[in-house]
mmCIF file of C-alpha atoms in Angstrom:
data_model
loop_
_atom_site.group_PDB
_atom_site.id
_atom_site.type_symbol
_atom_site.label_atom_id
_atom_site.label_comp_id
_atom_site.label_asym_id
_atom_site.label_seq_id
_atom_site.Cartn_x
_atom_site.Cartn_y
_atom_site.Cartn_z
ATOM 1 C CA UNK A 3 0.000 0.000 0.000
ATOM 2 C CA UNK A 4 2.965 2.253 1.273
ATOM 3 C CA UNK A 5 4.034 1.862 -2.895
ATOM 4 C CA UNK A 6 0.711 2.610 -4.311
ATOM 5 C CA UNK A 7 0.946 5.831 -1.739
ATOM 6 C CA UNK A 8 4.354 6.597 -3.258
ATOM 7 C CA UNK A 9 3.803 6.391 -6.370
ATOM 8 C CA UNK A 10 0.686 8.642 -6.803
ATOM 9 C CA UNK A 11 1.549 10.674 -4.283
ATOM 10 C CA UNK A 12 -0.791 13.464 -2.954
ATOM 11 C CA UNK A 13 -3.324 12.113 -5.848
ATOM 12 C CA UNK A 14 -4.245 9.320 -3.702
ATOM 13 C CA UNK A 15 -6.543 10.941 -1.914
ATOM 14 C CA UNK A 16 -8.208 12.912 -4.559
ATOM 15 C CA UNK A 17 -8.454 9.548 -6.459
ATOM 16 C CA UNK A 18 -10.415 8.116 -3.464
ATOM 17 C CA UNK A 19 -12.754 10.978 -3.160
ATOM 18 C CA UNK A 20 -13.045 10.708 -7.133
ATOM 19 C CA UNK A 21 -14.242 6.979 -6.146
ATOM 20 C CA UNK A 22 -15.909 7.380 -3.263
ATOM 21 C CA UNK A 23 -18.481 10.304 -5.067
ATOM 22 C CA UNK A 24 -19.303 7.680 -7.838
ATOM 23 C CA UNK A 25 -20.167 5.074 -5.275
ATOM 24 C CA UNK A 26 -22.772 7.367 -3.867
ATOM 25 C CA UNK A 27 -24.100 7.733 -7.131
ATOM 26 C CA UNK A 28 -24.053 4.363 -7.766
ATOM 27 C CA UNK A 29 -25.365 2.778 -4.578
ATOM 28 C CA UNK A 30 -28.448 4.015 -2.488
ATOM 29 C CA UNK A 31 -28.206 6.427 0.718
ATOM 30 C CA UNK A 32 -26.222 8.814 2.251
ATOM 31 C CA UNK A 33 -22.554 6.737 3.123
ATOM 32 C CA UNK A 34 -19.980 7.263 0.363
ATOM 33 C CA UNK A 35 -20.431 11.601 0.110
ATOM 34 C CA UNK A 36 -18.694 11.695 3.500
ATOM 35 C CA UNK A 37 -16.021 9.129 3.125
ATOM 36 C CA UNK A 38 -15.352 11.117 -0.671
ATOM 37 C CA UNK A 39 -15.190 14.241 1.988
ATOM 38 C CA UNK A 40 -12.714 12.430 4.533
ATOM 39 C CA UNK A 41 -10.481 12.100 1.712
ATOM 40 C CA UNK A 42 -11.585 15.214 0.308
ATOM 41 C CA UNK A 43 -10.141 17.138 3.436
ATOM 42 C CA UNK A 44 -6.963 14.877 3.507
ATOM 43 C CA UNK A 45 -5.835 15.416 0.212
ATOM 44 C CA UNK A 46 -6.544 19.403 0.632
ATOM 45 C CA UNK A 47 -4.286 18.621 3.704
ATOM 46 C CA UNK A 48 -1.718 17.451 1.649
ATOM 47 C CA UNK A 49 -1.558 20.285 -0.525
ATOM 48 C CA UNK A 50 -0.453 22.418 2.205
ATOM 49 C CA UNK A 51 0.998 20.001 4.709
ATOM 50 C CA UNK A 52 3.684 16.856 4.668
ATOM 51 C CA UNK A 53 1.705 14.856 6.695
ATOM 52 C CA UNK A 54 3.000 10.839 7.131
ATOM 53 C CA UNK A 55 0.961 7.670 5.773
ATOM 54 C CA UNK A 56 0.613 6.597 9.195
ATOM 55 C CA UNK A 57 -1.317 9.915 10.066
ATOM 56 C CA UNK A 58 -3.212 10.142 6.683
ATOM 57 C CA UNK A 59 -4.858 7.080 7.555
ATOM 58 C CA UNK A 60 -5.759 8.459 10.657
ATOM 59 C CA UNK A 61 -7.090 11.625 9.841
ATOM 60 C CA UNK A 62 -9.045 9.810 7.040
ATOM 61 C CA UNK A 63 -10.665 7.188 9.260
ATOM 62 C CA UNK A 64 -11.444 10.160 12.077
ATOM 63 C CA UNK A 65 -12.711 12.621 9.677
ATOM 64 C CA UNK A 66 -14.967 9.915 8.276
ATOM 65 C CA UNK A 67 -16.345 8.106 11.600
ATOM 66 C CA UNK A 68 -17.204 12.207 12.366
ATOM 67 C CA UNK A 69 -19.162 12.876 9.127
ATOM 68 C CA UNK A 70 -20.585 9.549 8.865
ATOM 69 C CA UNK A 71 -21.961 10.113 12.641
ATOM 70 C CA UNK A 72 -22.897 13.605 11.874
ATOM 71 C CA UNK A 73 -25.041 13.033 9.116
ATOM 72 C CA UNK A 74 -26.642 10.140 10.951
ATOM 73 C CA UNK A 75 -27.269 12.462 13.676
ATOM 74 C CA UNK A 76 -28.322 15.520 11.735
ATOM 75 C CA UNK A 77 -30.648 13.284 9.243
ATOM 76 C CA UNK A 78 -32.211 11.555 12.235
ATOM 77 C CA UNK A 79 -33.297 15.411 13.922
ATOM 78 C CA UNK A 80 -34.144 16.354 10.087
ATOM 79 C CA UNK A 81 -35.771 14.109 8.120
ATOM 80 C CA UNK A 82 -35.926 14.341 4.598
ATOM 81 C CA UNK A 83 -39.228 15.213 3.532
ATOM 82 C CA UNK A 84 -40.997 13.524 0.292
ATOM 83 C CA UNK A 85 -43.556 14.948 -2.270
ATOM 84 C CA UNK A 86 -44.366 11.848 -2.398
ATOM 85 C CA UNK A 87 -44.587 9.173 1.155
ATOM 86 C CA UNK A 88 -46.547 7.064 -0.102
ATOM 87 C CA UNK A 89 -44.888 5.826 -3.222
ATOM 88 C CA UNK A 90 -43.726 2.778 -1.919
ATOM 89 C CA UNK A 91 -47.021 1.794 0.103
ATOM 90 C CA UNK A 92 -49.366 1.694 -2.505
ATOM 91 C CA UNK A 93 -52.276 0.202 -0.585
ATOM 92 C CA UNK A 94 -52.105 3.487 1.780
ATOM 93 C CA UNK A 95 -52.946 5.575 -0.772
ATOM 94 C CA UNK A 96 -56.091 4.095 -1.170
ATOM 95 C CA UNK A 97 -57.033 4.078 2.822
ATOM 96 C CA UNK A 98 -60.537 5.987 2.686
ATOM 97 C CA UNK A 99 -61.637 5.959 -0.793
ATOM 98 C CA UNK A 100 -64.745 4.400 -1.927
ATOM 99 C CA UNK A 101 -64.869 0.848 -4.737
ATOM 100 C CA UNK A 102 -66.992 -1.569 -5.438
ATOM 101 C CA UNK A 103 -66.063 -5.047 -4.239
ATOM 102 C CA UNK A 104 -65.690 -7.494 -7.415
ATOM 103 C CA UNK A 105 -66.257 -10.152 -5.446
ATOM 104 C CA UNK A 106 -68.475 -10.595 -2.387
ATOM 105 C CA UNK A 107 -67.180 -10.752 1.304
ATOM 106 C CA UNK A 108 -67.897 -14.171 2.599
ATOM 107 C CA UNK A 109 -65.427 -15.720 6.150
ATOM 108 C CA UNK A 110 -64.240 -11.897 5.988
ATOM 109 C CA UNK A 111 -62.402 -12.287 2.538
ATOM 110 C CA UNK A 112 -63.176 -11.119 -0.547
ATOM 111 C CA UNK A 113 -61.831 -9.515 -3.414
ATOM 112 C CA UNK A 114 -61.915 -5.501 -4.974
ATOM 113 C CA UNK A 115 -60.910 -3.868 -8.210
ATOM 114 C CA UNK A 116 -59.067 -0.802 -8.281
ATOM 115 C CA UNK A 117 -57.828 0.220 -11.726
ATOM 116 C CA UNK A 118 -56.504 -3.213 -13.564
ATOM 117 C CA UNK A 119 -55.560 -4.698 -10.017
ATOM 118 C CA UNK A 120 -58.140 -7.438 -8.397
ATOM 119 C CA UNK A 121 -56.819 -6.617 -4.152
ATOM 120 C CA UNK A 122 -57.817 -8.888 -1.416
ATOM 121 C CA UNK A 123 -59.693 -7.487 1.275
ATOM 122 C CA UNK A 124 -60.676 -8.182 4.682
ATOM 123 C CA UNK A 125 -64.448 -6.830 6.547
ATOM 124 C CA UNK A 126 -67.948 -7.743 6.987
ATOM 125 C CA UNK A 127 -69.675 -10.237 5.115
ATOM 126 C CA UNK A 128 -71.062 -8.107 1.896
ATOM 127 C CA UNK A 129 -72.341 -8.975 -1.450
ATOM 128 C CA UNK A 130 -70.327 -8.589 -4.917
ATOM 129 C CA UNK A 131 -71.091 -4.882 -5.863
ATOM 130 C CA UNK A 132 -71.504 -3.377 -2.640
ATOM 131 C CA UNK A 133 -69.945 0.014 -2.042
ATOM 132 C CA UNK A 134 -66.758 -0.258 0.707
ATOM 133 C CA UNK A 135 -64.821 1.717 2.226
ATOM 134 C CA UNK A 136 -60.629 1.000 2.634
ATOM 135 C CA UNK A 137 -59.960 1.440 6.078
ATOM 136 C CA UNK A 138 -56.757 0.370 6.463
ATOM 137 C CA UNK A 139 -54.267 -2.575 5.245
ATOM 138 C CA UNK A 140 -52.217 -5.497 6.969
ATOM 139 C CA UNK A 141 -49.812 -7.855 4.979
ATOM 140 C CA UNK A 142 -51.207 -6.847 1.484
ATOM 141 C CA UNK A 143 -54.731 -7.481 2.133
ATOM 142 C CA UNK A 144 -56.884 -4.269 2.470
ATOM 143 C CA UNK A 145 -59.464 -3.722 5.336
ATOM 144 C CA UNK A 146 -62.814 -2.759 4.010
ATOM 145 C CA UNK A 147 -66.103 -1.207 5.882
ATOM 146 C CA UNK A 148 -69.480 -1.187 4.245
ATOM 147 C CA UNK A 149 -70.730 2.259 3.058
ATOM 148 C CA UNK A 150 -74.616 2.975 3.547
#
C-alpha cells in the first residue's frame, strides 16, 4: 500500500474521493459523500501540509467516523421530507376511498378492483357490488367497511 501511496503521491486521496463520489451515485443512501469528503479534506491537507501515511490514515478514518456520525445524527433530527410518502405503500394511498367489491365478502375475505388490479380485502360479510370503504391494510390485504 505504502508503494501505491508513493507512487501517486498526494493524488491518492483525490483519487479516493473521485471513487468514493461515484459510489454514492451508484449505490443508495447517504454513506460514500462523506467518506469522498474524509479524503476530500486529507488530500486538501496534503496540498499544504507533509503529513506521514501513518497519520493520513488516521485523519481519514477520524474525519470519516465524524461525518458519517454527523449526518446520521443531523438526518435523524431532520428528516428528509418527500412529495411523495406514499410511493412505496401503494395500498395506503387508497385508505378511505370508496370501490366496489368485485367479489363478495364471505369468512371476511373477498376480493376488490381498483384500476386493472383485483386486491384482497378483509371486513364484513357483503355482497359482490356493494360500495366499501378501505380502512386500512395489513400484509397486502386491504381492510374494508361497508358504506350505507
Amino acid at each position: 500500500m505504502d508503494t501505491l501511496f508513493s507512487e501517486l503521491g498526494n493524488w491518492t486521496w483525490w483519487i479516493a474521493a473521485a471513487v468514493f463520489g461515484i459510489l454514492e451515485l451508484i449505490v443508495p443512501g447517504i454513506f460514500f459523500i462523506w467518506l469522498a469528503a474524509a479524503a476530500a479534506v486529507v488530500g486538501g491537507l496534503l496540498l499544504v501540509f507533509d503529513i506521514p501515511l501513518t497519520v493520513q490514515m488516521g485523519l481519514f478514518a477520524i474525519l470519516s467516523v465524524i461525518a458519517v456520525w454527523g449526518s446520521r445524527r443531523y438526518i435523524g433530527k431532520h428528516p428528509i421530507e418527500s412529495d411523495r410518502p406514499l410511493l412505496n405503500q401503494r395500498a395506503q394511498t387508497y385508505v378511505g376511498q370508496i370501490y366496489a367489491l368485485e367479489r363478495a365478502i364471505e369468512n371476511g375475505r373477498g376480493k376488490l378492483r381498483i384500476g386493472d388490479t383485483l386486491w384482497l380485502a378483509s371486513g364484513p360479510d357483503l355482497p359482490a357490488g356493494s360500495s366499501v370503504r378501505v380502512t386500512g391494510e395489513k400484509d397486502g390485504v386491504l381492510i374494508v367497511e361497508a358504506v350505507s
